[in-house]
mmCIF file of C-alpha atoms and ligand atoms in Angstrom:
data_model
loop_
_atom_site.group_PDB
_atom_site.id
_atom_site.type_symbol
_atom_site.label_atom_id
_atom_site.label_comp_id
_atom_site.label_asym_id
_atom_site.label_seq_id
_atom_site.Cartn_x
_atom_site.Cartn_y
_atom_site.Cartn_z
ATOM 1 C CA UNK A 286 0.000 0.000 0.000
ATOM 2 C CA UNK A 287 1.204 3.416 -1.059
ATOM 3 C CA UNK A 288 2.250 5.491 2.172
ATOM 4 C CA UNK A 289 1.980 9.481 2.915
ATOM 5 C CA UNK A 290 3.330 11.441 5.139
ATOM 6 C CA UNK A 291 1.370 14.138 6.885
ATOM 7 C CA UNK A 292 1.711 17.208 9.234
ATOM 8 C CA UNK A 293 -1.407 18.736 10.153
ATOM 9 C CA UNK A 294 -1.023 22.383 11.564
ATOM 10 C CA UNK A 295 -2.733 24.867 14.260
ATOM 11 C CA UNK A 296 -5.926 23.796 14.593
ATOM 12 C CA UNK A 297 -6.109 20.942 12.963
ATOM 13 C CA UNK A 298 -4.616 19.341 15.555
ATOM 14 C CA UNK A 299 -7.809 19.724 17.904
ATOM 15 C CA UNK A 300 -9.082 16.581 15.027
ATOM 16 C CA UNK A 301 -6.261 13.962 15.277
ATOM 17 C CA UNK A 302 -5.465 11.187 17.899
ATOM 18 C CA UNK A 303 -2.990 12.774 20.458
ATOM 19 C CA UNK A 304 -0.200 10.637 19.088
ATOM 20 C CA UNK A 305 -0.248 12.552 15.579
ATOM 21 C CA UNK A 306 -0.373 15.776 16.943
ATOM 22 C CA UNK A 307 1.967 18.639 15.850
ATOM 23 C CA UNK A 308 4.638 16.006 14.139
ATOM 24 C CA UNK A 309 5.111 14.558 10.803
ATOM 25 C CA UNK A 310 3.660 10.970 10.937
ATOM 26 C CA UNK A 311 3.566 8.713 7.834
ATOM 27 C CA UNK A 312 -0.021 6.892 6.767
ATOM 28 C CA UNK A 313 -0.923 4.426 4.423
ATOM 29 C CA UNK A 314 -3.153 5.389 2.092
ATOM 30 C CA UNK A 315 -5.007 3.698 -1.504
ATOM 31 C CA UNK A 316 -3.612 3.518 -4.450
ATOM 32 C CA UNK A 317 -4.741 7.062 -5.734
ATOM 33 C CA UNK A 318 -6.946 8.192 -3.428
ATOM 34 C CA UNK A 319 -7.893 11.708 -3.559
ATOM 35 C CA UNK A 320 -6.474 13.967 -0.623
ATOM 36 C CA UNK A 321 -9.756 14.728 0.419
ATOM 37 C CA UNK A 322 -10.475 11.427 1.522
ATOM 38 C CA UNK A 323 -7.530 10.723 3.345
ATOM 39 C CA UNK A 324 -7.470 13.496 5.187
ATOM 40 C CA UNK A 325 -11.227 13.363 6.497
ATOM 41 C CA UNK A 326 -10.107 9.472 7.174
ATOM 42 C CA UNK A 327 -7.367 11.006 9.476
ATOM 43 C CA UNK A 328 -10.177 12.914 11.620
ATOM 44 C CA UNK A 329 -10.218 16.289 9.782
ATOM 45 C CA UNK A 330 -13.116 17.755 8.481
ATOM 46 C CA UNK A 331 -12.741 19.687 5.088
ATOM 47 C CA UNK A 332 -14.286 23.056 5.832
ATOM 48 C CA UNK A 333 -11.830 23.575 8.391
ATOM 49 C CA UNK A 334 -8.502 23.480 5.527
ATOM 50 C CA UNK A 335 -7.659 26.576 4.113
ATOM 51 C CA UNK A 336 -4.286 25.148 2.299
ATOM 52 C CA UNK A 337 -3.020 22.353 1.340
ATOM 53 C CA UNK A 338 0.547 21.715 0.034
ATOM 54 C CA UNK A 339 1.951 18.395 -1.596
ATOM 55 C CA UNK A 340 5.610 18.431 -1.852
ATOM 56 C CA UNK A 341 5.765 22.188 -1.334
ATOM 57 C CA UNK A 342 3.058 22.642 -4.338
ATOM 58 C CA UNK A 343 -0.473 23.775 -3.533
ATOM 59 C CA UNK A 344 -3.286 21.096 -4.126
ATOM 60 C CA UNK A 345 -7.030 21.348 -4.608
ATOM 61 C CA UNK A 346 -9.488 18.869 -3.001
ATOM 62 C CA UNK A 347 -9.576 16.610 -5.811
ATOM 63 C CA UNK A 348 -5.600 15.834 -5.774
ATOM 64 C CA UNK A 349 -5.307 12.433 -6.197
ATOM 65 C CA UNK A 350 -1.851 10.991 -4.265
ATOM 66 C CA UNK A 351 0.999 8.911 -4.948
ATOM 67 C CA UNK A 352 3.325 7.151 -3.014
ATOM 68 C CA UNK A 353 5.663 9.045 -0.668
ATOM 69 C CA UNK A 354 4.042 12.370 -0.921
ATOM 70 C CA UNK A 355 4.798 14.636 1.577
ATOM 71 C CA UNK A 356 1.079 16.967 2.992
ATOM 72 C CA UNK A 357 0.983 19.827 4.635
ATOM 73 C CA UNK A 358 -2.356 20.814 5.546
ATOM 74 C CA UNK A 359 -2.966 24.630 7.224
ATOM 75 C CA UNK A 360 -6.011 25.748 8.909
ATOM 76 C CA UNK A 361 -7.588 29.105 8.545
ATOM 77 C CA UNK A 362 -5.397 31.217 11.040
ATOM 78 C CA UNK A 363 -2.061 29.633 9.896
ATOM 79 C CA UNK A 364 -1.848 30.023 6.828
ATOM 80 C CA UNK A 365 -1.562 33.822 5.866
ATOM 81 C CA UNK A 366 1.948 33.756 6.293
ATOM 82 C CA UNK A 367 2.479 31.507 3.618
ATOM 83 C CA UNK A 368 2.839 32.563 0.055
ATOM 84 C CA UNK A 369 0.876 30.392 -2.332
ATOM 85 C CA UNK A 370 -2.173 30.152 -3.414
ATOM 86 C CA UNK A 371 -4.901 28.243 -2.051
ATOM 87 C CA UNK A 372 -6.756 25.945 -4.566
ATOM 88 C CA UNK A 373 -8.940 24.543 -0.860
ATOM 89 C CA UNK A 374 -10.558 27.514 0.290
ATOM 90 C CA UNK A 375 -13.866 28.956 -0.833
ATOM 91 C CA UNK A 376 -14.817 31.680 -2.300
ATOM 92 C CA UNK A 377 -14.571 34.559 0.795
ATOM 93 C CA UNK A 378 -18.692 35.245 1.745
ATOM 94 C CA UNK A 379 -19.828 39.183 1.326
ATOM 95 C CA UNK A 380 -21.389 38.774 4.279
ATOM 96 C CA UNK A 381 -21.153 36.091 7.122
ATOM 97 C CA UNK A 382 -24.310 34.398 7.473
ATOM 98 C CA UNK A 383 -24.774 30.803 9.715
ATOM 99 C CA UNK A 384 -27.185 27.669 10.065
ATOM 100 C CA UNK A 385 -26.605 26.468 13.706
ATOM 101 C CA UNK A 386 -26.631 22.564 14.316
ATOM 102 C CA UNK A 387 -29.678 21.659 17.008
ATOM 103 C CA UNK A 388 -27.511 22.151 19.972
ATOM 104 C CA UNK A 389 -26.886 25.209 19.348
ATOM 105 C CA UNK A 390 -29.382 27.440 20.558
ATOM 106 C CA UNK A 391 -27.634 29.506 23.324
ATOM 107 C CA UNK A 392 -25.045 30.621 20.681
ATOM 108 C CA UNK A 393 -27.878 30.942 17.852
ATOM 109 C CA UNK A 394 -29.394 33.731 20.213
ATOM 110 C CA UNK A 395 -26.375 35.450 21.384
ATOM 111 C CA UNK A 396 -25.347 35.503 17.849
ATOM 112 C CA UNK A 397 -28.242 37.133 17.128
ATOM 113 C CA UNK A 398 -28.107 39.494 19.534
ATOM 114 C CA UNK A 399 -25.099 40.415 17.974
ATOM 115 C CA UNK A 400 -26.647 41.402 14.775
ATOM 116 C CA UNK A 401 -25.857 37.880 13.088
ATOM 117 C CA UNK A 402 -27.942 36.566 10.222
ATOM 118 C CA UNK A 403 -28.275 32.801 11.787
ATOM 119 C CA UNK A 404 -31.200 30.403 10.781
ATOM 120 C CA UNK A 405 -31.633 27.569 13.441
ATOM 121 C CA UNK A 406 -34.366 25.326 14.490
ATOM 122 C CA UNK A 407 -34.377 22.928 17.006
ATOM 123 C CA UNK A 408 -35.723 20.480 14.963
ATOM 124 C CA UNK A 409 -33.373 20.625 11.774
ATOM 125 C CA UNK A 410 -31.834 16.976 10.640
ATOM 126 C CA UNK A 411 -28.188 16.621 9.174
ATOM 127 C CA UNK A 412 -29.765 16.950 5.945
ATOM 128 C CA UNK A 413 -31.671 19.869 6.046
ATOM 129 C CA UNK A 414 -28.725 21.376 7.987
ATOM 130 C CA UNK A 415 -26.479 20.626 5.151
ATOM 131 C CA UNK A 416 -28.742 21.512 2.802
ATOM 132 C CA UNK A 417 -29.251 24.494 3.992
ATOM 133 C CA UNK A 418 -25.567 25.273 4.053
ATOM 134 C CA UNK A 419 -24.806 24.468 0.820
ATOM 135 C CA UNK A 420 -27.548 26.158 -1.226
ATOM 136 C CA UNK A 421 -27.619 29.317 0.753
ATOM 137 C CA UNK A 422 -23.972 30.372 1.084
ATOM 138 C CA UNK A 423 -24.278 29.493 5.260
ATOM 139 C CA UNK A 424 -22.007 29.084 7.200
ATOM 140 C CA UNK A 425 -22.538 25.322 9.187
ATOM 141 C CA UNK A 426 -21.612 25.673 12.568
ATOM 142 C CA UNK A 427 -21.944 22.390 14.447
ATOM 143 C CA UNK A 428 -19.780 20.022 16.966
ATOM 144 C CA UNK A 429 -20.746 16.958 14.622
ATOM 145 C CA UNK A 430 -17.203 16.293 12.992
ATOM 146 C CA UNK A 431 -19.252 14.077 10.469
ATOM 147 C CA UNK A 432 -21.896 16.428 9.044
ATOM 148 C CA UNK A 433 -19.039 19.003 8.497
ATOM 149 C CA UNK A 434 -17.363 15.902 6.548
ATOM 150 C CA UNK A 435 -20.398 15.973 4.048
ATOM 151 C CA UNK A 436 -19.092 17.025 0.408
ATOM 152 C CA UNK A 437 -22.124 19.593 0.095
ATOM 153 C CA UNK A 438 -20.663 21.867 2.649
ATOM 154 C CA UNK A 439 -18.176 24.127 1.371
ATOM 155 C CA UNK A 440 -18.728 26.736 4.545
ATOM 156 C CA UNK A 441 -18.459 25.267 7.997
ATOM 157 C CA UNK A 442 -16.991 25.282 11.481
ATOM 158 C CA UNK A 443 -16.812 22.906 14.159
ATOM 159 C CA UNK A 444 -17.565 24.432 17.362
ATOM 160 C CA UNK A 445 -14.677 23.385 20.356
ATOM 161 C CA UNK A 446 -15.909 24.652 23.647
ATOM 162 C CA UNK A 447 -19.205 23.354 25.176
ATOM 163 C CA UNK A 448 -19.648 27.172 27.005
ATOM 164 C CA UNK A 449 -21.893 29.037 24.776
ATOM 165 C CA UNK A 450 -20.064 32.325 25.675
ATOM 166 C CA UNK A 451 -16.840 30.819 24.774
ATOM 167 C CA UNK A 452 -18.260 29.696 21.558
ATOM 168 C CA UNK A 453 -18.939 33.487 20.670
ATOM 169 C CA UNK A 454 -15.876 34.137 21.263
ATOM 170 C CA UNK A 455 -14.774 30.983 18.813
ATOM 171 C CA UNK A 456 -16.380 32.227 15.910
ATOM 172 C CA UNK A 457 -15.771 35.844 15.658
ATOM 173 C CA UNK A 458 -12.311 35.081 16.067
ATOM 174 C CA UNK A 459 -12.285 32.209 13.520
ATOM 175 C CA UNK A 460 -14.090 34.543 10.728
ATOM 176 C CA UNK A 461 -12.716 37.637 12.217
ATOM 177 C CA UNK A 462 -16.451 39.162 13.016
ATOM 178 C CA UNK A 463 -15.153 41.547 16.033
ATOM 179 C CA UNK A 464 -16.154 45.049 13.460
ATOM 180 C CA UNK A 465 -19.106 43.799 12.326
ATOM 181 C CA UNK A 466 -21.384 43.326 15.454
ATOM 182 C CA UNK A 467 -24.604 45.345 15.530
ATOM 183 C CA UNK A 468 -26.616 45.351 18.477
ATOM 184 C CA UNK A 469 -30.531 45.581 18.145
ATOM 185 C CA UNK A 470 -30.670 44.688 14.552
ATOM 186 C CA UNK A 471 -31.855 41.251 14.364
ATOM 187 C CA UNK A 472 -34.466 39.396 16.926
ATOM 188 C CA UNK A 473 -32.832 36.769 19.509
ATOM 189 C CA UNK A 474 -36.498 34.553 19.355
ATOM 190 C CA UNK A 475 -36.901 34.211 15.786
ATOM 191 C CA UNK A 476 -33.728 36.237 13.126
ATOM 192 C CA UNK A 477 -36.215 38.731 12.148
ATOM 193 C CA UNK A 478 -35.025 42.101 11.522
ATOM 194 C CA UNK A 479 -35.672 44.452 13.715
ATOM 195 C CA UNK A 480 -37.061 47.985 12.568
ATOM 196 C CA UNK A 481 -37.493 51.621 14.647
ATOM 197 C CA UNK A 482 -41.333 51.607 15.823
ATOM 198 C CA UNK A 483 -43.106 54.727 17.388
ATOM 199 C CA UNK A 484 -43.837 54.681 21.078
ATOM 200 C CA UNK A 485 -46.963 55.918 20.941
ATOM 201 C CA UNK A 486 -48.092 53.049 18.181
ATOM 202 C CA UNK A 487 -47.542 50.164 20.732
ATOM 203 C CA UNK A 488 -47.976 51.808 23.945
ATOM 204 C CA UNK A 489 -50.710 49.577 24.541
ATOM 205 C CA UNK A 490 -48.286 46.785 24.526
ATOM 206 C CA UNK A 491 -46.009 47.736 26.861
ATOM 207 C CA UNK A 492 -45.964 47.550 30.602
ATOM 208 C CA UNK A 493 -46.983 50.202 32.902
ATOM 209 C CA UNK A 494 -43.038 50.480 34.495
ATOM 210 C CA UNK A 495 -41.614 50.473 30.466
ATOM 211 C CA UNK A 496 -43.980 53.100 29.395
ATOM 212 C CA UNK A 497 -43.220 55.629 31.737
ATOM 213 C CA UNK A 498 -39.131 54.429 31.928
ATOM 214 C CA UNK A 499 -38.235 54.246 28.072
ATOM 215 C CA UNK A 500 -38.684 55.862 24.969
ATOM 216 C CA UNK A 501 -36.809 54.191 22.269
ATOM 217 C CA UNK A 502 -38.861 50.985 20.926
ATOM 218 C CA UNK A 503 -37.847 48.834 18.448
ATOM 219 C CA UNK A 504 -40.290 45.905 16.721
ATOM 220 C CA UNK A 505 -39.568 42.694 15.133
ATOM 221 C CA UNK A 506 -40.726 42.301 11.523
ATOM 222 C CA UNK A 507 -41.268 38.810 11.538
ATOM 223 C CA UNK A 508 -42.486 37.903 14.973
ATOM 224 C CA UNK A 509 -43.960 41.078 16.251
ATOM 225 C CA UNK A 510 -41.765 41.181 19.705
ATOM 226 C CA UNK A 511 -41.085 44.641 21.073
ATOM 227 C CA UNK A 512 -37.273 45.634 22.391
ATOM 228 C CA UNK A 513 -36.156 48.912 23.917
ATOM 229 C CA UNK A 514 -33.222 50.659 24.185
ATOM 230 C CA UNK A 515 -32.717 50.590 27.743
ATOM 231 C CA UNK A 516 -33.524 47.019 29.171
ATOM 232 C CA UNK A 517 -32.128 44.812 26.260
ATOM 233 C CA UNK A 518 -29.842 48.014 25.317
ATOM 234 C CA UNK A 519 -28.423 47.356 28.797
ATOM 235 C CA UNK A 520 -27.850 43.397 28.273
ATOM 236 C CA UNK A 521 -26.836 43.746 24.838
ATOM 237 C CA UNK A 522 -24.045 46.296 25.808
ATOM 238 C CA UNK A 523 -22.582 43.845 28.526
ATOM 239 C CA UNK A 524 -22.622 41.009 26.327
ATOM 240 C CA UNK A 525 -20.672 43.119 23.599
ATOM 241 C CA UNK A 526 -17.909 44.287 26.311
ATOM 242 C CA UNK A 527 -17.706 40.287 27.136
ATOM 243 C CA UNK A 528 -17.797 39.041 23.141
ATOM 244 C CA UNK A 529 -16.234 41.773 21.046
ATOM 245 C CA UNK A 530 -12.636 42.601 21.069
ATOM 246 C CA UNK A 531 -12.674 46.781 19.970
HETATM 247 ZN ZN1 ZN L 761 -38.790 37.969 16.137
#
């Protein structure tokens, strides 16, 4: 059986068994296999390469490899430093926009409250998940190595820490989202958009302590849910001094 050696870098790592870690460690691999394969055999999900080098020479996905090859694969974060083109990673996304895997939901809302464009349901199945990913440019966030290993998605992330504040934290470092946050713009229940709204059209709705206290109302275009600056302003603020690097 043909053999490869590989070195997996940064990242990457967090995918292998401990005893591959951060070394060169030779593999054997079929007769022409594509690179793709092998290395989502190793542990590592595609979405998370940004480069890959064989022999010094930068590969796409489809490189199909021959005995002795040397592969250097580079996450996301290592590999601006090097100079070569990468034939691996997608096309970069005008805007970041995510599908959340079911377990999700604590980061789906403080994404949200963030300003994020993120689509998640409790009830979504790998498939639909993927689906979704694929044919709407979204980002897959998820801590199910094997769904990211799906060929469909092209955009995805796998999520390390279990702490849902920690997992902010994850992915606007990992897509470098720390500019972009915009509090009161999108709802936390449902990824509406939220729009200005006149106080004195909904202050029917409002509680007698938040009618006389606020003045600033904001209303949810898809599920009708009122937010004011003030209360939510308040949490929202706190949350971005915890989150967002300035
Ligand atoms: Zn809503």
């Amino acid at each position: 059986m043909p053999q490869a050696v590989f070195r997996f870098y940064g990242s990457l790592n967090d995918f292998l068994i401990p005893a591959r870690r951060q070394i060169e460690f030779s593999h054997s691999v079929k007769d022409r296999a594509s690179i793709k394969d092998a290395i989502e055999a190793l542990g590592v999900p595609h979405p998370e390469i940004d480069l890959l080098l064989v022999n010094g020479d930068s590969v796409s996905f489809a490189y199909r490899l021959h005995n002795r090859d040397s592969i250097s694969a580079y996450p996301h974060s290592e590999s601006p430093e090097i100079d070569a083109i990468s034939y691996v990673r997608p096309k970069p996304l005008a805007n970041h926009r995510f599908v959340l895997d079911v377990h999700l939901g604590k980061l789906a809302s403080y994404l949200r409250l963030l300003g994020f464009d993120v689509l998640y349901q409790n009830d979504y199945d790998d498939d639909v998940l993927a689906q979704i990913s694929s044919q709407q440019q979204r980002i897959l966030l998820t801590q199910d190595i094997g769904l990211l290993k799906r060929s469909i998605v092209i955009y995805g992330y796998r999520v390390r820490s279990s702490n849902p504040k920690a997992q902010v934290r994850e992915v606007l470092d990992r897509f470098s989202l720390h500019g972009t946050v915009a509090p009161l713009k999108r709802c936390p229940r449902c990824n509406g958009l939220l729009e200005p709204v006149e106080k004195q059209t909904i202050d029917h709705r409002l509680p007698h302590f938040t009618r006389l206290s606020y003045h600033e109302f904001f209303e949810c275009q898809d599920c009708s849910q009122l937010y004011w600056k003030g209360a939510h302003h308040g949490r929202i603020q706190q949350l971005i001094e915890q989150f967002v690097d300035r």
